[in-house]
mmCIF file of C-alpha atoms in Angstrom:
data_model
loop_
_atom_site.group_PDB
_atom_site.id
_atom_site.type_symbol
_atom_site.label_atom_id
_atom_site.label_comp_id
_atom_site.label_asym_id
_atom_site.label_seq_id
_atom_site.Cartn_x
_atom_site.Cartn_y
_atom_site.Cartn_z
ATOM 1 C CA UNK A 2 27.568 218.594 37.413
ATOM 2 C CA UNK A 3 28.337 220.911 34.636
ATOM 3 C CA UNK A 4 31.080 221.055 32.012
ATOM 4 C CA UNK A 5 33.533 222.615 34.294
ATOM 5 C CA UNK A 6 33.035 220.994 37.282
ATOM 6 C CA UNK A 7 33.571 217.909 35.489
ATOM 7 C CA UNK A 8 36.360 218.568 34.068
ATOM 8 C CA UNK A 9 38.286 219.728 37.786
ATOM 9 C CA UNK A 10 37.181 216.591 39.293
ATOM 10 C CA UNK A 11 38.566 214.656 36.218
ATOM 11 C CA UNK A 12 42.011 216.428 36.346
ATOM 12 C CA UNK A 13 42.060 216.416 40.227
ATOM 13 C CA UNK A 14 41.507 212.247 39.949
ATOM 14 C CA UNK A 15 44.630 212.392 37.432
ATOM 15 C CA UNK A 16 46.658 214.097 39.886
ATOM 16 C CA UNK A 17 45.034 212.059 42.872
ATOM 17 C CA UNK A 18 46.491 208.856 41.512
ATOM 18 C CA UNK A 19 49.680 209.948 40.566
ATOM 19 C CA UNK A 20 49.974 211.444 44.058
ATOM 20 C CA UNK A 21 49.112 208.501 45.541
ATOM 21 C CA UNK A 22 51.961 206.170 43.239
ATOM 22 C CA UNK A 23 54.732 208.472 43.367
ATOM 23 C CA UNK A 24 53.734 208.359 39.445
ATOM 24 C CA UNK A 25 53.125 210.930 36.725
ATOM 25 C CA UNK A 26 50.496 211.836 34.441
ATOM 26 C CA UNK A 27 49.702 212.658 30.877
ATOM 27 C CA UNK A 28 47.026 215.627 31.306
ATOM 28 C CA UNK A 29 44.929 215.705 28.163
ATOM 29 C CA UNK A 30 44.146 218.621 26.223
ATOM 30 C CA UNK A 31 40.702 219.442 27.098
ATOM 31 C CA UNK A 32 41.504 219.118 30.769
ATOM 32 C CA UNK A 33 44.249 221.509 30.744
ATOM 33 C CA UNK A 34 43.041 224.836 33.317
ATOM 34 C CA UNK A 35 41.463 227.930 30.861
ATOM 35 C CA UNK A 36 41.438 230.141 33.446
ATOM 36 C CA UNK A 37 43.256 231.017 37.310
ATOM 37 C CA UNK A 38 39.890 229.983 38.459
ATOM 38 C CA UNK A 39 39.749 226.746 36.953
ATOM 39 C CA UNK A 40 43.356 225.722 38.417
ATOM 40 C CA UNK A 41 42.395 226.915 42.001
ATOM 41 C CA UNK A 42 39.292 225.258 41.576
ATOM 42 C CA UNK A 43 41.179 221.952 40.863
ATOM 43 C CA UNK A 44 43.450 222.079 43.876
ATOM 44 C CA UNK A 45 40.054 222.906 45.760
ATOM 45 C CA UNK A 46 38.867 219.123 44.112
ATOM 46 C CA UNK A 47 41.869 217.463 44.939
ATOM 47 C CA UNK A 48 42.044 218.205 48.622
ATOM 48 C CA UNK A 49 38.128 217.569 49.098
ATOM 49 C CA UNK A 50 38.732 214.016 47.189
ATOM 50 C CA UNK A 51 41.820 213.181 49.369
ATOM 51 C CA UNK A 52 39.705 214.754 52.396
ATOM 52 C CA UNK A 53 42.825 216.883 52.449
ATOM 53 C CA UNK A 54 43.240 219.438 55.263
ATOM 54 C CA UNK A 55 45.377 222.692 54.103
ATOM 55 C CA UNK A 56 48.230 222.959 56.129
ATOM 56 C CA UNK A 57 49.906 225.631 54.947
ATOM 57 C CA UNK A 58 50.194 227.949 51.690
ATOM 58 C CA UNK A 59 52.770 229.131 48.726
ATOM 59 C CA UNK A 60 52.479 231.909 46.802
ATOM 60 C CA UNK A 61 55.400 233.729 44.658
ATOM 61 C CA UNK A 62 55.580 235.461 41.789
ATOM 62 C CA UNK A 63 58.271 235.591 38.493
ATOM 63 C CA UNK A 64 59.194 239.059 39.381
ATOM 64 C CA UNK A 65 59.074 242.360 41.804
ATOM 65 C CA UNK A 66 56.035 243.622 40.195
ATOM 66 C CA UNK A 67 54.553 240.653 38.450
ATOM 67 C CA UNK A 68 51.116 238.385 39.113
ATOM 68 C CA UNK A 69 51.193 236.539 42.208
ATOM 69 C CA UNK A 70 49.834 232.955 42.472
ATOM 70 C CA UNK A 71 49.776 230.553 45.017
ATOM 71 C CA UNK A 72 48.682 226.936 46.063
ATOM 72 C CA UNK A 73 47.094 225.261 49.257
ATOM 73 C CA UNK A 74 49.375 222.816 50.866
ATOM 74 C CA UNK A 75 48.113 219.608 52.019
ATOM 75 C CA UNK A 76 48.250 219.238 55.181
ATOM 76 C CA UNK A 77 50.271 215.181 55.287
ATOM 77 C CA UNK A 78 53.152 216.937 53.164
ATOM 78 C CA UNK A 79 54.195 219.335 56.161
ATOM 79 C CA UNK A 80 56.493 218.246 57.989
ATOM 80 C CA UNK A 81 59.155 219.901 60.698
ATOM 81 C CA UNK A 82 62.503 220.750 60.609
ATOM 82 C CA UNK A 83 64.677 217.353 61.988
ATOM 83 C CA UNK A 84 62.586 214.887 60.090
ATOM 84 C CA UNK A 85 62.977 211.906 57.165
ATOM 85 C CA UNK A 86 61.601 212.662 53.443
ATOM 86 C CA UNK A 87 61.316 209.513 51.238
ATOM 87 C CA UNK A 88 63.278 210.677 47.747
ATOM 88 C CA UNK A 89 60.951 207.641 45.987
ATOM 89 C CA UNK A 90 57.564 209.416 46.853
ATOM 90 C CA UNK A 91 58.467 212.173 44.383
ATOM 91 C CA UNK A 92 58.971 211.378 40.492
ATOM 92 C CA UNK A 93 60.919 215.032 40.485
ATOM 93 C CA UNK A 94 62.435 216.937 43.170
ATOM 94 C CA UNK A 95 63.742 220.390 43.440
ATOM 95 C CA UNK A 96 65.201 222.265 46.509
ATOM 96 C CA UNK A 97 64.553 225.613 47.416
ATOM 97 C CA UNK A 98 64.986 227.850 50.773
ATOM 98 C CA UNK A 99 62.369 230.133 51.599
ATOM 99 C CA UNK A 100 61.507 232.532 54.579
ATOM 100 C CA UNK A 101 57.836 231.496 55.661
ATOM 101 C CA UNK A 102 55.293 233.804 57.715
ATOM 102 C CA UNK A 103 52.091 233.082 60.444
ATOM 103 C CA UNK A 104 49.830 235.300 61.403
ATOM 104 C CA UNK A 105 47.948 235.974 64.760
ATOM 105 C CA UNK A 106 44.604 235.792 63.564
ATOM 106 C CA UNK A 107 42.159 234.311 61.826
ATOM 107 C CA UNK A 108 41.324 235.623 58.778
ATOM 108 C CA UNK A 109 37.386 234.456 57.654
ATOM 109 C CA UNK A 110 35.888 235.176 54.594
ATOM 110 C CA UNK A 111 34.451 238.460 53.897
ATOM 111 C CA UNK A 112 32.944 240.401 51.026
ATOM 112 C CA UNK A 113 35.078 243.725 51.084
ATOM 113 C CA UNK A 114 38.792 243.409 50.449
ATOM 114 C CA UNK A 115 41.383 242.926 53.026
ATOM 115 C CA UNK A 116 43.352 245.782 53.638
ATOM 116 C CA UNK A 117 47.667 245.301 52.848
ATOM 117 C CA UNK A 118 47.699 247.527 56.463
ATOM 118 C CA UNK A 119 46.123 244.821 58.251
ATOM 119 C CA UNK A 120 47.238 242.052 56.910
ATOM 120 C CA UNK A 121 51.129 243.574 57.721
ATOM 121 C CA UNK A 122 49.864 244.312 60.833
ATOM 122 C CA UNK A 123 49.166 240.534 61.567
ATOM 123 C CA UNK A 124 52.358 239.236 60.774
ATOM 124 C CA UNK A 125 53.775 237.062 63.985
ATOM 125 C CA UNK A 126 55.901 235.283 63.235
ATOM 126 C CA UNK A 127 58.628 234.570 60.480
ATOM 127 C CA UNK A 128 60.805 231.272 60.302
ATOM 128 C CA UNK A 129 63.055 229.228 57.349
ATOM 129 C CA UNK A 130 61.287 226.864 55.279
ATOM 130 C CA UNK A 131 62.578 224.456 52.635
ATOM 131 C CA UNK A 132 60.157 223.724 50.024
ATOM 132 C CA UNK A 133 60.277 220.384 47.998
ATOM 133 C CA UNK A 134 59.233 221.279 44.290
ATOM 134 C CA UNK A 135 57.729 218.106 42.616
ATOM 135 C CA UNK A 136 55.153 217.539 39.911
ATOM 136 C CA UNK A 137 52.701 215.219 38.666
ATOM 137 C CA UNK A 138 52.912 215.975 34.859
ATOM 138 C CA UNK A 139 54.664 214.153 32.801
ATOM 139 C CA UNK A 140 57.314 216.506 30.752
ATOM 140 C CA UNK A 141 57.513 218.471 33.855
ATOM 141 C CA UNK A 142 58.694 221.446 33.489
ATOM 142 C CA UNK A 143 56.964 221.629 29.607
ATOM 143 C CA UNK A 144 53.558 221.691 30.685
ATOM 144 C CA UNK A 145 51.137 224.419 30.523
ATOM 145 C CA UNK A 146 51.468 226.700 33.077
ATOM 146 C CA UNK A 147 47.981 226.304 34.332
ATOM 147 C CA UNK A 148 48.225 222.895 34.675
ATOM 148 C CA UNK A 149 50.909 223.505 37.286
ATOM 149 C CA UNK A 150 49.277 225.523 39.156
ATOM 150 C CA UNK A 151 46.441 223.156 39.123
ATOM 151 C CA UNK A 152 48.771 221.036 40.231
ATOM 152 C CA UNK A 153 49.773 222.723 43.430
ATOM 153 C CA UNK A 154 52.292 225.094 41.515
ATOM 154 C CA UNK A 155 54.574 222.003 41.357
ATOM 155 C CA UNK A 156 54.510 221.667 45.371
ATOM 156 C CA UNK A 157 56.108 218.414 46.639
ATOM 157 C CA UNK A 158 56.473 219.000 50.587
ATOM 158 C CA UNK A 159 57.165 221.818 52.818
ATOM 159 C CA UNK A 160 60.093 221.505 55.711
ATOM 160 C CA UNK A 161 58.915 223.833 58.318
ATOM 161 C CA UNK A 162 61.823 225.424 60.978
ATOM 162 C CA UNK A 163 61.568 226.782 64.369
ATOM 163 C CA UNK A 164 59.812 230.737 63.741
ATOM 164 C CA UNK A 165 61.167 234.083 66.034
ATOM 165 C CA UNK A 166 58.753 237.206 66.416
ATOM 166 C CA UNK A 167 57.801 238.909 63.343
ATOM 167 C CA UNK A 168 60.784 242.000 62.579
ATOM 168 C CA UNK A 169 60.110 244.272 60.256
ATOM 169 C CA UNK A 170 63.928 245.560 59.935
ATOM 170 C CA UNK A 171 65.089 242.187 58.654
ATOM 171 C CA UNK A 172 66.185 242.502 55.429
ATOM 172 C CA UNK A 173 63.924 240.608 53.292
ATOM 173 C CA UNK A 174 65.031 241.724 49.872
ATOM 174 C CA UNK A 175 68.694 239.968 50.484
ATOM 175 C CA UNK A 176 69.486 238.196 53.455
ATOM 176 C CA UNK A 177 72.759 235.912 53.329
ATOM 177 C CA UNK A 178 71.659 232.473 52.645
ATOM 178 C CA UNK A 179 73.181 228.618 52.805
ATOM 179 C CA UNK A 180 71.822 225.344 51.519
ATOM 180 C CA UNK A 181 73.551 222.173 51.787
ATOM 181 C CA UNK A 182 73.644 218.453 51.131
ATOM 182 C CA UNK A 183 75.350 216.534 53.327
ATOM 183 C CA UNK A 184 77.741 219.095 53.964
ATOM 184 C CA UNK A 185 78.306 220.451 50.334
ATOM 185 C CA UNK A 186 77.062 223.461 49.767
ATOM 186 C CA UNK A 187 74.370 223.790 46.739
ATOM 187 C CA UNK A 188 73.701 227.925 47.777
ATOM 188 C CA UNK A 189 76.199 230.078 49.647
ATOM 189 C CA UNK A 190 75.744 234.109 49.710
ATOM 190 C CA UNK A 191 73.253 236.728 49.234
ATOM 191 C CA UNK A 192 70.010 235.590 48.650
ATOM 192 C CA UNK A 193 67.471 237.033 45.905
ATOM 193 C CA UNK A 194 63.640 236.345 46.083
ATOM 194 C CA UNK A 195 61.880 237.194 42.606
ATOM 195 C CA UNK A 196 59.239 238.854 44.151
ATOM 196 C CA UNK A 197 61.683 240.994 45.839
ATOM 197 C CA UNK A 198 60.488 241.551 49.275
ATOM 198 C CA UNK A 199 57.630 238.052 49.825
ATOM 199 C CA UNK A 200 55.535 240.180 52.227
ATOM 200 C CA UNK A 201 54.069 241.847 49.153
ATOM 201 C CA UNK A 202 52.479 238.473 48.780
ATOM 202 C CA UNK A 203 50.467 237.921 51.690
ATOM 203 C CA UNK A 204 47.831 240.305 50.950
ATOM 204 C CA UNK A 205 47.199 238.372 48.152
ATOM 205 C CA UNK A 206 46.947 235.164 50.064
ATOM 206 C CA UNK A 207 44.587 236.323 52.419
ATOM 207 C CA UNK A 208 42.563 238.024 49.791
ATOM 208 C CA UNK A 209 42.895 234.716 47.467
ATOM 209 C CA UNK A 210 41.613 232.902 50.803
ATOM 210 C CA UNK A 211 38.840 235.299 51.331
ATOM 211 C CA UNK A 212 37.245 235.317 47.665
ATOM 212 C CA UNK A 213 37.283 231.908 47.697
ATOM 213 C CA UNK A 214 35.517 231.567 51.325
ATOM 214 C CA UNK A 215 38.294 229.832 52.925
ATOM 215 C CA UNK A 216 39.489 230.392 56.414
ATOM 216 C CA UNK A 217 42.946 231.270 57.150
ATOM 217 C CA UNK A 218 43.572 230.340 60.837
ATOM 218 C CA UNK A 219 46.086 232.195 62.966
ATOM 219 C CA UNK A 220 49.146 230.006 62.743
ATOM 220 C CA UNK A 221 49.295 229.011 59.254
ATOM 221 C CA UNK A 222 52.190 228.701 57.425
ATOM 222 C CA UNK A 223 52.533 230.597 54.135
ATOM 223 C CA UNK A 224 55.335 230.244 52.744
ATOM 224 C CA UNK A 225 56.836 232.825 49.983
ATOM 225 C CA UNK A 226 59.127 231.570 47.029
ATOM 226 C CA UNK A 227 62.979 230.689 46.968
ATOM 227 C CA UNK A 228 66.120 232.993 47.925
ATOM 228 C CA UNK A 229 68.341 230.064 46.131
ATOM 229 C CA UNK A 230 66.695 229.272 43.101
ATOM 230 C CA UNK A 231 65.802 225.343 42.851
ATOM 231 C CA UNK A 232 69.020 222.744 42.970
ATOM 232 C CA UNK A 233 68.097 219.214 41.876
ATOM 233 C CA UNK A 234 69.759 216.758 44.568
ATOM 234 C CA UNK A 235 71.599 214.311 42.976
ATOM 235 C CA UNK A 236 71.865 212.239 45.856
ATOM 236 C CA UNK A 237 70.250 211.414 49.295
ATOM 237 C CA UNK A 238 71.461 212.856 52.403
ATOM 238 C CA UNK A 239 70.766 215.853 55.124
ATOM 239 C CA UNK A 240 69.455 219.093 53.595
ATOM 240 C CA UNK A 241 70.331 221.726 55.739
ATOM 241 C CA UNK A 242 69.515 225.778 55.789
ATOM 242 C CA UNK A 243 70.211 228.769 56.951
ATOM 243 C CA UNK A 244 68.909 232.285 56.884
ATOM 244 C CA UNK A 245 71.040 235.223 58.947
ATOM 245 C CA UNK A 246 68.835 235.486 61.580
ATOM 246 C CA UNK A 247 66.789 232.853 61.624
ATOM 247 C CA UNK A 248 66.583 229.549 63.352
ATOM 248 C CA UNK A 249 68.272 226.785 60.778
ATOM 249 C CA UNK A 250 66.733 224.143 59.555
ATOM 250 C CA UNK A 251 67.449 220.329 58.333
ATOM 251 C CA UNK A 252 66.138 217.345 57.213
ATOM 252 C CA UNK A 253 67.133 213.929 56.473
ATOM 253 C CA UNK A 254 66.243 213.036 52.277
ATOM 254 C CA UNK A 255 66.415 209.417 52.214
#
């Protein structure tokens, strides 16, 4: 095991066993992520030590024409619309609504690059997600950015609605919006994703998937970055949202 390899494994145990106690972690200099590589190569060690299956993906990006990144979702913290989250298993939590896409296809590795054409033309289906933001660093958010993303890209759990056909008219850059708790409203009007229209993202997904010989099965939630910005319940109760035109979605935060 080299240098590197080490050093993933060693910041993917970190993260393992804060995971596992609801818990954060001090991540130590010399483990902190050089590279993009060496981040995605820690989420890689954390899901083969937790023999984690990926259930779904995230990927965003700050702004319209800024870097995309992303993160593997394990597969135990996706859950559907309608069910209980425990507030104690996350040491932080964040809120944020999201539109989330499948495709209807595989895509398997390959060594030439995966054309933005057909990925769009493999686009399904399209439903609302709510994504829980959490972290295992301690000082969350003042960490070093590529120890978040090592980290998941500070992904708690992902609420998965009911998904309609793929429409290509619906209007992705600022689609009317509601989040609630309990009833109050945290989010109520036009919604604003910063990377603009998400579907920009998937390529990169698929490509990120691709390069790093990963299989993205037909069906697979991606989901791609917040039309409410992230609220901070200050309470427990039902989380409920709603995208103009699609299904809504809910959950109980206990």
């Amino acid at each position: 095991m080299d240098s590197s390899t080490s050093a993933h494994d060693a910041l993917a145990s970190l993260f393992s066993n804060a995971y596992a106690s609801s818990s954060t972690t001090e991540v130590p200099p010399e483990l902190v992520p050089a590279t993009f590589d060496d981040a995605y190569a820690v989420q890689q060690c954390f899901l083969d030590r937790n023999k984690a299956r990926i259930g779904g993906w995230k990927v965003g990006s700050k702004s319209v024409d800024g870097p995309i990144q992303g993160a593997a979702l394990p597969h135990h913290g996706v859950f559907r619309s309608g069910g209980m989250v425990e507030r104690r298993n996350y040491p932080v939590l964040g809120l944020e609504l999201e539109i989330a896409f499948c495709f209807d296809r595989d895509f398997m590795p390959r060594a030439s690059e995966i054309s933005e054409e057909e990925v769009m033309q493999s686009i399904s289906t399209m439903g609302a997600s709510i994504e829980l933001v959490a972290s295992r660093i301690a000082g969350w958010p003042k960490a070093p950015p590529l120890a978040q993303l090592a980290d998941f890209q500070n992904h708690g759990a992902l609420i998965v609605g009911d998904f309609i056909d793929y429409r290509d008219d619906f209007p992705f850059q600022n689609p009317l919006a509601h989040l609630t708790l309990d009833g109050e409203a945290i989010f109520d009007g036009v919604g604003a994703n910063p990377a603009g229209d998400p579907r920009r993202l998937l390529g990169w997904v698929v490509n990120h998937c691709s390069r790093r010989g990963i299989a993205l099965l037909a069906g697979t939630v991606v989901t791609g970055g917040s039309y409410t910005g992230m609220h901070f319940p200050a309470k427990a109760g039902v989380v409920a949202g709603r995208i103009a035109g699609l299904p809504p979605i809910d959950f109980q935060l206990r």
